[in-house]
PDB file of C-alpha atoms in Angstrom:
ATOM      1  CA  MET S  16       0.000   0.000   0.000  1.00  0.00           C
ATOM      2  CA  LEU S  17       1.436   3.357  -1.008  1.00  0.00           C
ATOM      3  CA  GLY S  18      -0.744   5.458   1.330  1.00  0.00           C
ATOM      4  CA  ALA S  19      -3.034   8.370   0.497  1.00  0.00           C
ATOM      5  CA  ARG S  20      -1.952  10.239  -2.599  1.00  0.00           C
ATOM      6  CA  ALA S  21      -3.307  11.710  -5.809  1.00  0.00           C
ATOM      7  CA  LEU S  22      -2.252  10.739  -9.329  1.00  0.00           C
ATOM      8  CA  SER S  23      -3.379  11.387 -12.849  1.00  0.00           C
ATOM      9  CA  THR S  24      -2.553  10.210 -16.337  1.00  0.00           C
ATOM     10  CA  ARG S  25      -0.381  13.338 -16.482  1.00  0.00           C
ATOM     11  CA  GLY S  26       1.648  12.380 -13.407  1.00  0.00           C
ATOM     12  CA  GLU S  27       1.694  13.039  -9.679  1.00  0.00           C
ATOM     13  CA  ALA S  28      -0.643  15.608  -8.200  1.00  0.00           C
ATOM     14  CA  GLY S  29       0.750  19.121  -8.264  1.00  0.00           C
ATOM     15  CA  PHE S  30       2.157  18.874 -11.795  1.00  0.00           C
ATOM     16  CA  ASP S  31       2.586  21.970 -13.923  1.00  0.00           C
ATOM     17  CA  GLY S  32       1.927  21.899 -17.601  1.00  0.00           C
ATOM     18  CA  ASP S  33       1.425  24.092 -20.594  1.00  0.00           C
ATOM     19  CA  PHE S  34      -1.348  22.552 -22.647  1.00  0.00           C
ATOM     20  CA  ALA S  35      -4.590  23.477 -24.393  1.00  0.00           C
ATOM     21  CA  PRO S  36      -7.859  23.109 -22.443  1.00  0.00           C
ATOM     22  CA  MET S  37      -8.990  20.226 -24.678  1.00  0.00           C
ATOM     23  CA  GLU S  38      -5.839  18.332 -23.687  1.00  0.00           C
ATOM     24  CA  ALA S  39      -6.984  18.417 -20.038  1.00  0.00           C
ATOM     25  CA  TYR S  40     -10.385  16.909 -20.881  1.00  0.00           C
ATOM     26  CA  PRO S  41      -9.167  13.300 -21.299  1.00  0.00           C
ATOM     27  CA  THR S  42      -7.035  13.394 -18.125  1.00  0.00           C
ATOM     28  CA  PHE S  43      -8.013  10.788 -15.524  1.00  0.00           C
ATOM     29  CA  PHE S  44      -7.453  11.180 -11.761  1.00  0.00           C
ATOM     30  CA  LEU S  45      -7.211   8.715  -8.896  1.00  0.00           C
ATOM     31  CA  ALA S  46      -6.904   9.707  -5.232  1.00  0.00           C
ATOM     32  CA  GLY S  47      -6.945   7.827  -1.959  1.00  0.00           C
ATOM     33  CA  LYS S  48      -5.158   4.844  -0.475  1.00  0.00           C
ATOM     34  CA  LEU S  49      -3.532   3.424  -3.571  1.00  0.00           C
ATOM     35  CA  ASN S  50      -1.844   0.121  -4.219  1.00  0.00           C
ATOM     36  CA  GLY S  51       0.456  -0.163  -7.162  1.00  0.00           C
ATOM     37  CA  ILE S  52       3.648  -0.777  -8.992  1.00  0.00           C
ATOM     38  CA  ASP S  53       5.609   2.419  -8.680  1.00  0.00           C
ATOM     39  CA  ASP S  54       9.186   2.563  -9.934  1.00  0.00           C
ATOM     40  CA  PRO S  55      10.755   5.772 -11.282  1.00  0.00           C
ATOM     41  CA  ALA S  56      13.013   3.656 -13.514  1.00  0.00           C
ATOM     42  CA  TRP S  57       9.985   2.461 -15.516  1.00  0.00           C
ATOM     43  CA  ALA S  58       8.004   4.456 -18.056  1.00  0.00           C
ATOM     44  CA  PHE S  59       4.886   2.440 -17.157  1.00  0.00           C
ATOM     45  CA  ASN S  60       3.327   2.465 -13.696  1.00  0.00           C
ATOM     46  CA  ALA S  61       0.057   1.016 -12.402  1.00  0.00           C
ATOM     47  CA  TYR S  62      -2.147   1.995  -9.455  1.00  0.00           C
ATOM     48  CA  TRP S  63      -5.439   0.713  -8.111  1.00  0.00           C
ATOM     49  CA  ILE S  64      -7.957   1.372  -5.359  1.00  0.00           C
ATOM     50  CA  GLY S  65      -9.761  -1.400  -3.531  1.00  0.00           C
ATOM     51  CA  SER S  66      -9.691  -5.063  -4.470  1.00  0.00           C
ATOM     52  CA  PRO S  67     -10.099  -5.617  -8.214  1.00  0.00           C
ATOM     53  CA  PRO S  68     -11.516  -9.028  -9.196  1.00  0.00           C
ATOM     54  CA  LEU S  69      -8.092 -10.169 -10.416  1.00  0.00           C
ATOM     55  CA  ASP S  70      -4.540 -10.350  -9.136  1.00  0.00           C
ATOM     56  CA  ALA S  71      -3.801  -6.665  -9.777  1.00  0.00           C
ATOM     57  CA  GLY S  72      -0.127  -6.934  -8.819  1.00  0.00           C
ATOM     58  CA  ARG S  73       0.505  -9.790 -11.229  1.00  0.00           C
ATOM     59  CA  ALA S  74      -1.525  -8.182 -14.044  1.00  0.00           C
ATOM     60  CA  SER S  75       0.291  -4.873 -13.521  1.00  0.00           C
ATOM     61  CA  ALA S  76       3.715  -6.532 -13.613  1.00  0.00           C
ATOM     62  CA  TRP S  77       2.717  -8.218 -16.901  1.00  0.00           C
ATOM     63  CA  SER S  78       1.573  -4.825 -18.244  1.00  0.00           C
ATOM     64  CA  VAL S  79       4.916  -3.216 -17.335  1.00  0.00           C
ATOM     65  CA  ARG S  80       6.804  -5.933 -19.242  1.00  0.00           C
ATOM     66  CA  SER S  81       4.421  -5.762 -22.223  1.00  0.00           C
ATOM     67  CA  PHE S  82       4.722  -1.978 -22.424  1.00  0.00           C
ATOM     68  CA  ASP S  83       8.503  -2.283 -22.508  1.00  0.00           C
ATOM     69  CA  VAL S  84       8.371  -4.933 -25.262  1.00  0.00           C
ATOM     70  CA  PHE S  85       6.156  -2.672 -27.403  1.00  0.00           C
ATOM     71  CA  ARG S  86       8.455   0.315 -26.838  1.00  0.00           C
ATOM     72  CA  GLN S  87      11.447  -1.745 -27.954  1.00  0.00           C
ATOM     73  CA  PHE S  88       9.639  -3.273 -30.950  1.00  0.00           C
ATOM     74  CA  PHE S  89       8.490   0.126 -32.232  1.00  0.00           C
ATOM     75  CA  ALA S  90      11.875   1.714 -31.358  1.00  0.00           C
ATOM     76  CA  ASP S  91      10.187   4.367 -29.226  1.00  0.00           C
ATOM     77  CA  PRO S  92      13.035   6.412 -27.740  1.00  0.00           C
ATOM     78  CA  SER S  93      10.786   8.497 -25.465  1.00  0.00           C
ATOM     79  CA  ARG S  94      10.660   7.886 -21.751  1.00  0.00           C
ATOM     80  CA  ARG S  95       7.310   9.655 -21.502  1.00  0.00           C
ATOM     81  CA  PRO S  96       5.430   8.004 -18.632  1.00  0.00           C
ATOM     82  CA  TYR S  97       2.272   5.977 -19.192  1.00  0.00           C
ATOM     83  CA  THR S  98      -0.011   5.249 -16.247  1.00  0.00           C
ATOM     84  CA  LEU S  99      -2.626   2.554 -15.674  1.00  0.00           C
ATOM     85  CA  LEU S 100      -5.287   3.591 -13.129  1.00  0.00           C
ATOM     86  CA  VAL S 101      -7.877   1.081 -11.861  1.00  0.00           C
ATOM     87  CA  ARG S 102     -10.891   2.060  -9.764  1.00  0.00           C
ATOM     88  CA  PRO S 103     -14.093   0.544  -8.445  1.00  0.00           C
ATOM     89  CA  TYR S 104     -17.225   1.998  -9.974  1.00  0.00           C
ATOM     90  CA  ALA S 105     -20.688   0.866  -8.914  1.00  0.00           C
ATOM     91  CA  ARG S 106     -22.128   1.242 -12.419  1.00  0.00           C
ATOM     92  CA  PRO S 107     -19.322   0.576 -14.883  1.00  0.00           C
ATOM     93  CA  ARG S 108     -20.537   1.767 -18.261  1.00  0.00           C
ATOM     94  CA  ASP S 109     -17.802   0.977 -20.741  1.00  0.00           C
ATOM     95  CA  GLY S 110     -14.910  -0.311 -18.655  1.00  0.00           C
ATOM     96  CA  GLY S 111     -12.906   2.917 -18.651  1.00  0.00           C
ATOM     97  CA  GLY S 112     -11.096   5.076 -21.150  1.00  0.00           C
ATOM     98  CA  ALA S 113      -7.712   5.993 -22.563  1.00  0.00           C
ATOM     99  CA  SER S 114      -5.751   9.210 -22.938  1.00  0.00           C
ATOM    100  CA  ASN S 115      -2.330  10.207 -24.226  1.00  0.00           C
ATOM    101  CA  GLY S 116      -0.764   9.624 -20.816  1.00  0.00           C
ATOM    102  CA  GLY S 117      -2.520   6.474 -19.686  1.00  0.00           C
ATOM    103  CA  VAL S 118      -5.690   4.506 -19.229  1.00  0.00           C
ATOM    104  CA  MET S 119      -8.420   4.261 -16.568  1.00  0.00           C
ATOM    105  CA  LEU S 120     -10.048   0.863 -16.047  1.00  0.00           C
ATOM    106  CA  GLU S 121     -13.222   0.387 -14.013  1.00  0.00           C
ATOM    107  CA  TYR S 122     -14.509  -2.634 -12.164  1.00  0.00           C
ATOM    108  CA  GLY S 123     -17.847  -3.018 -10.421  1.00  0.00           C
TER     109      GLY S 123
END
């Protein structure tokens, strides 16, 4: 457990950025007592709230490795972070959404 904190698909809470208003629209936020895989050496990090109906740690570790394989295959030199956020939602409508900086998955 990482403790109470706030994150978004643009990074840690308190970030500064120079972007158009429409770029802020697809930004996803997660705040509270988060669990996750959090390593500054990785471009991909994953965080979740609650108890998803899967082994979130194992699935997140797989996602980190997969992300790295894709970056290598497509020769992506950027180290721009990509964040997976997972949250409980009582009425999941479409399972979540994606943005330039990450993806939000919902479980209910």
